[in-house]
Amino acid sequence: MTEETPGFEEKPDVPSGADDAAETAETPSAEEGSAAPAGDAAQTAGLTAQLDQVRSALGERTADLQRLQAEYQNYRRRVERDRVTVKEIAVAGLLTELLPVLDDIGRARDHGELVGGFKSVAESLETVAAKLGLQQFGKEGEPFDPTIHEALMHSYAPDVTETTCVAILQPGYRIGERTIRPARVAVAEPQPGATPAAKEEKPADEESGGPEEG
């Protein structure tokens, strides 16, 4: 019969170093604790740099968009201005060709020949021309302006104080501010030497022969 030795308990065989490994796993080292905050800081710095890049790219794209919008607005204004100019040129060319007809209508009216069906047609033509912006100018008695008048005849008159249109030979026409034909006029200038010099008044003493001697 086998006798057991009191005071000794059998323990399972444990490989050497296992206890040390367990302690190491349970207790984090000081190096791992210090590495974690450093990694967060690096990650934050990277995200900040990326955010700065995105902001810079967004600013560039915004500036490009604003520049394109400004160029587009300038383009639209230029196209609209060119469209209006082309229209004005076309209308002016058409009405310029009609000016001799309007002159004939005016002469017929002055001679009392604008009657019957011809009168109705003539007035309709003048109405259409007015709707297209044609305006007639030039009146007798207005001062001569070389920018809108063309002087075909010249004379002197004692009753004018400046160069004046005394007769309208052909009326002028304009469209808006554009003159398509100046008014052809006869002008008169003041008569040379027509204005007498003002008579000087003599002192009363000279008229009475001077002071009387006492």
Short mmCIF file of C-alpha atoms in Angstrom, two decimals:
data_model
loop_
_atom_site.label_atom_id
_atom_site.label_comp_id
_atom_site.label_asym_id
_atom_site.label_seq_id
_atom_site.Cartn_x
_atom_site.Cartn_y
_atom_site.Cartn_z
CA MET A 1 0.00 0.00 0.00
CA THR A 2 1.45 3.25 -1.05
CA GLU A 3 1.77 6.05 1.46
CA GLU A 4 1.20 9.70 0.45
CA THR A 5 3.62 12.28 1.66
CA PRO A 6 1.69 14.92 3.58
CA GLY A 7 2.26 18.67 2.95
CA PHE A 8 2.79 18.56 -0.77
CA GLU A 9 0.16 19.24 -3.42
CA GLU A 10 0.70 18.43 -7.00
CA LYS A 11 0.54 21.28 -9.44
CA PRO A 12 0.14 21.05 -13.15
CA ASP A 13 3.18 21.58 -15.20
CA VAL A 14 3.35 25.24 -16.40
CA PRO A 15 5.91 26.28 -18.94
CA SER A 16 8.48 28.62 -17.63
CA GLY A 17 7.93 32.26 -18.59
CA ALA A 18 4.14 31.96 -18.90
CA ASP A 19 3.56 33.95 -15.73
CA ASP A 20 5.82 36.73 -16.99
CA ALA A 21 3.96 36.87 -20.27
CA ALA A 22 0.61 37.17 -18.52
CA GLU A 23 1.84 39.99 -16.35
CA THR A 24 3.22 41.73 -19.37
CA ALA A 25 -0.11 41.40 -21.18
CA GLU A 26 -2.11 42.71 -18.24
CA THR A 27 0.12 45.73 -17.60
CA PRO A 28 0.63 48.08 -20.60
CA SER A 29 4.11 49.32 -21.04
CA ALA A 30 5.03 52.98 -20.68
CA GLU A 31 6.07 53.16 -24.33
CA GLU A 32 2.57 52.21 -25.59
CA GLY A 33 0.93 54.80 -23.31
CA SER A 34 3.12 57.59 -24.66
CA ALA A 35 2.73 56.50 -28.29
CA ALA A 36 -1.07 56.86 -28.33
CA PRO A 37 -1.24 60.69 -27.83
CA ALA A 38 1.54 61.19 -30.38
CA GLY A 39 -0.44 59.23 -32.97
CA ASP A 40 -3.57 61.33 -32.37
CA ALA A 41 -1.62 64.55 -32.80
CA ALA A 42 -0.15 63.36 -36.09
CA GLN A 43 -3.57 62.33 -37.35
CA THR A 44 -5.02 65.74 -36.36
CA ALA A 45 -2.20 67.55 -38.13
CA GLY A 46 -2.83 65.51 -41.27
CA LEU A 47 -6.54 66.25 -41.23
CA THR A 48 -5.83 69.96 -40.72
CA ALA A 49 -3.49 69.99 -43.70
CA GLN A 50 -6.11 68.25 -45.84
CA LEU A 51 -8.75 70.74 -44.70
CA ASP A 52 -6.48 73.64 -45.64
CA GLN A 53 -5.95 72.13 -49.08
CA VAL A 54 -9.69 71.70 -49.58
CA ARG A 55 -10.33 75.29 -48.49
CA SER A 56 -7.64 76.57 -50.87
CA ALA A 57 -9.09 74.56 -53.77
CA LEU A 58 -12.59 75.80 -52.93
CA GLY A 59 -11.40 79.40 -52.94
CA GLU A 60 -9.75 78.94 -56.33
CA ARG A 61 -12.86 77.32 -57.82
CA THR A 62 -15.04 80.10 -56.38
CA ALA A 63 -12.78 82.76 -57.91
CA ASP A 64 -12.91 80.93 -61.25
CA LEU A 65 -16.69 80.78 -61.10
CA GLN A 66 -16.98 84.49 -60.29
CA ARG A 67 -14.63 85.34 -63.16
CA LEU A 68 -16.65 83.21 -65.57
CA GLN A 69 -19.87 84.88 -64.43
CA ALA A 70 -18.36 88.33 -64.96
CA GLU A 71 -17.13 87.35 -68.43
CA TYR A 72 -20.54 85.96 -69.30
CA GLN A 73 -22.29 89.16 -68.19
CA ASN A 74 -19.86 91.24 -70.25
CA TYR A 75 -20.47 88.95 -73.21
CA ARG A 76 -24.25 89.34 -72.89
CA ARG A 77 -23.99 93.13 -72.69
CA ARG A 78 -21.67 93.20 -75.70
CA VAL A 79 -23.98 90.98 -77.74
CA GLU A 80 -27.00 93.11 -76.81
CA ARG A 81 -25.14 96.31 -77.69
CA ASP A 82 -24.04 94.86 -81.03
CA ARG A 83 -27.57 93.66 -81.72
CA VAL A 84 -28.99 97.14 -81.11
CA THR A 85 -26.27 98.73 -83.23
CA VAL A 86 -26.89 96.35 -86.14
CA LYS A 87 -30.61 97.04 -85.92
CA GLU A 88 -30.06 100.81 -85.91
CA ILE A 89 -27.73 100.57 -88.90
CA ALA A 90 -30.23 98.46 -90.84
CA VAL A 91 -33.12 100.82 -90.06
CA ALA A 92 -31.00 103.87 -90.88
CA GLY A 93 -30.03 102.32 -94.23
CA LEU A 94 -33.66 101.61 -95.09
CA LEU A 95 -34.89 105.06 -94.10
CA THR A 96 -32.03 106.75 -95.93
CA GLU A 97 -33.29 105.17 -99.14
CA LEU A 98 -36.76 106.54 -98.40
CA LEU A 99 -35.65 110.14 -97.85
CA PRO A 100 -36.06 111.19 -101.51
CA VAL A 101 -39.63 109.85 -101.41
CA LEU A 102 -40.33 111.81 -98.24
CA ASP A 103 -38.88 114.91 -99.89
CA ASP A 104 -41.27 114.46 -102.82
CA ILE A 105 -44.17 114.08 -100.40
CA GLY A 106 -43.14 117.28 -98.64
CA ARG A 107 -42.93 119.25 -101.89
CA ALA A 108 -46.31 117.91 -103.00
CA ARG A 109 -47.80 119.02 -99.67
CA ASP A 110 -46.29 122.50 -100.04
CA HIS A 111 -47.83 122.86 -103.51
CA GLY A 112 -51.24 121.53 -102.50
CA GLU A 113 -50.87 118.41 -104.62
CA LEU A 114 -51.17 115.92 -101.75
CA VAL A 115 -54.78 114.90 -102.32
CA GLY A 116 -56.91 111.80 -102.81
CA GLY A 117 -55.43 108.33 -102.58
CA PHE A 118 -51.89 109.69 -102.89
CA LYS A 119 -52.40 111.64 -99.67
CA SER A 120 -53.50 108.52 -97.79
CA VAL A 121 -50.50 106.51 -99.02
CA ALA A 122 -48.10 109.33 -98.23
CA GLU A 123 -49.40 109.77 -94.71
CA SER A 124 -49.20 106.00 -94.11
CA LEU A 125 -45.57 106.00 -95.24
CA GLU A 126 -44.74 108.92 -92.96
CA THR A 127 -46.43 107.12 -90.05
CA VAL A 128 -44.39 103.96 -90.61
CA ALA A 129 -41.17 105.99 -90.83
CA ALA A 130 -42.03 107.74 -87.57
CA LYS A 131 -42.66 104.38 -85.86
CA LEU A 132 -39.19 103.29 -86.94
CA GLY A 133 -37.77 106.32 -85.11
CA LEU A 134 -37.32 108.78 -87.95
CA GLN A 135 -37.54 112.41 -86.80
CA GLN A 136 -37.54 115.49 -88.99
CA PHE A 137 -35.77 118.67 -87.88
CA GLY A 138 -34.91 122.09 -89.21
CA LYS A 139 -36.93 125.29 -88.79
CA GLU A 140 -36.61 128.81 -90.10
CA GLY A 141 -35.23 131.26 -87.57
CA GLU A 142 -33.18 128.80 -85.53
CA PRO A 143 -29.44 129.46 -85.04
CA PHE A 144 -27.15 127.77 -87.54
CA ASP A 145 -25.44 124.66 -86.12
CA PRO A 146 -22.82 123.13 -88.43
CA THR A 147 -23.24 119.73 -86.76
CA ILE A 148 -26.85 119.40 -87.94
CA HIS A 149 -27.15 122.04 -90.69
CA GLU A 150 -25.61 122.23 -94.13
CA ALA A 151 -25.51 125.77 -95.51
CA LEU A 152 -26.22 125.89 -99.25
CA MET A 153 -26.90 129.63 -99.51
CA HIS A 154 -25.41 132.57 -97.66
CA SER A 155 -26.46 136.20 -97.28
CA TYR A 156 -26.41 139.17 -94.89
CA ALA A 157 -29.40 140.59 -93.05
CA PRO A 158 -29.66 143.62 -90.76
CA ASP A 159 -32.30 142.03 -88.54
CA VAL A 160 -30.25 139.03 -87.26
CA THR A 161 -27.72 139.09 -84.46
CA GLU A 162 -26.08 135.72 -85.25
CA THR A 163 -25.79 133.29 -88.14
CA THR A 164 -29.40 132.16 -88.61
CA CYS A 165 -31.26 129.68 -90.80
CA VAL A 166 -33.57 131.87 -92.87
CA ALA A 167 -34.87 129.14 -95.21
CA ILE A 168 -35.08 125.35 -95.06
CA LEU A 169 -34.24 123.96 -98.49
CA GLN A 170 -34.42 120.31 -97.35
CA PRO A 171 -35.37 119.15 -93.85
CA GLY A 172 -32.93 117.10 -91.86
CA TYR A 173 -33.63 113.65 -90.43
CA ARG A 174 -32.32 111.77 -87.41
CA ILE A 175 -32.90 108.47 -85.64
CA GLY A 176 -32.44 108.96 -81.93
CA GLU A 177 -29.12 110.76 -81.58
CA ARG A 178 -27.89 109.62 -85.02
CA THR A 179 -28.20 112.24 -87.78
CA ILE A 180 -28.77 110.48 -91.10
CA ARG A 181 -29.05 113.71 -93.10
CA PRO A 182 -28.35 117.30 -92.05
CA ALA A 183 -30.88 119.99 -92.76
CA ARG A 184 -29.93 121.89 -95.92
CA VAL A 185 -30.54 125.57 -95.29
CA ALA A 186 -29.96 129.12 -96.40
CA VAL A 187 -28.24 131.20 -93.76
CA ALA A 188 -27.93 134.91 -93.08
CA GLU A 189 -25.28 136.69 -91.06
CA PRO A 190 -25.52 140.11 -89.42
CA GLN A 191 -24.92 142.98 -91.84
CA PRO A 192 -21.37 144.30 -91.36
CA GLY A 193 -21.50 147.71 -89.68
CA ALA A 194 -25.28 147.56 -89.31
CA THR A 195 -25.17 148.12 -85.57
CA PRO A 196 -24.43 151.80 -84.95
CA ALA A 197 -22.14 152.74 -82.16
CA ALA A 198 -23.83 154.09 -79.08
CA LYS A 199 -23.90 157.87 -79.07
CA GLU A 200 -21.94 159.31 -76.22
CA GLU A 201 -23.88 161.69 -74.07
CA LYS A 202 -22.25 165.10 -73.59
CA PRO A 203 -22.02 166.60 -70.14
CA ALA A 204 -24.59 169.25 -69.35
CA ASP A 205 -21.86 171.85 -68.94
CA GLU A 206 -20.65 171.29 -72.52
CA GLU A 207 -24.21 171.51 -73.93
CA SER A 208 -24.86 174.79 -72.13
CA GLY A 209 -21.52 176.25 -73.21
CA GLY A 210 -19.73 175.78 -69.90
CA PRO A 211 -20.11 177.57 -66.59
CA GLU A 212 -20.93 181.23 -66.70
CA GLU A 213 -18.20 183.62 -65.72
CA GLY A 214 -18.97 185.74 -62.75
#
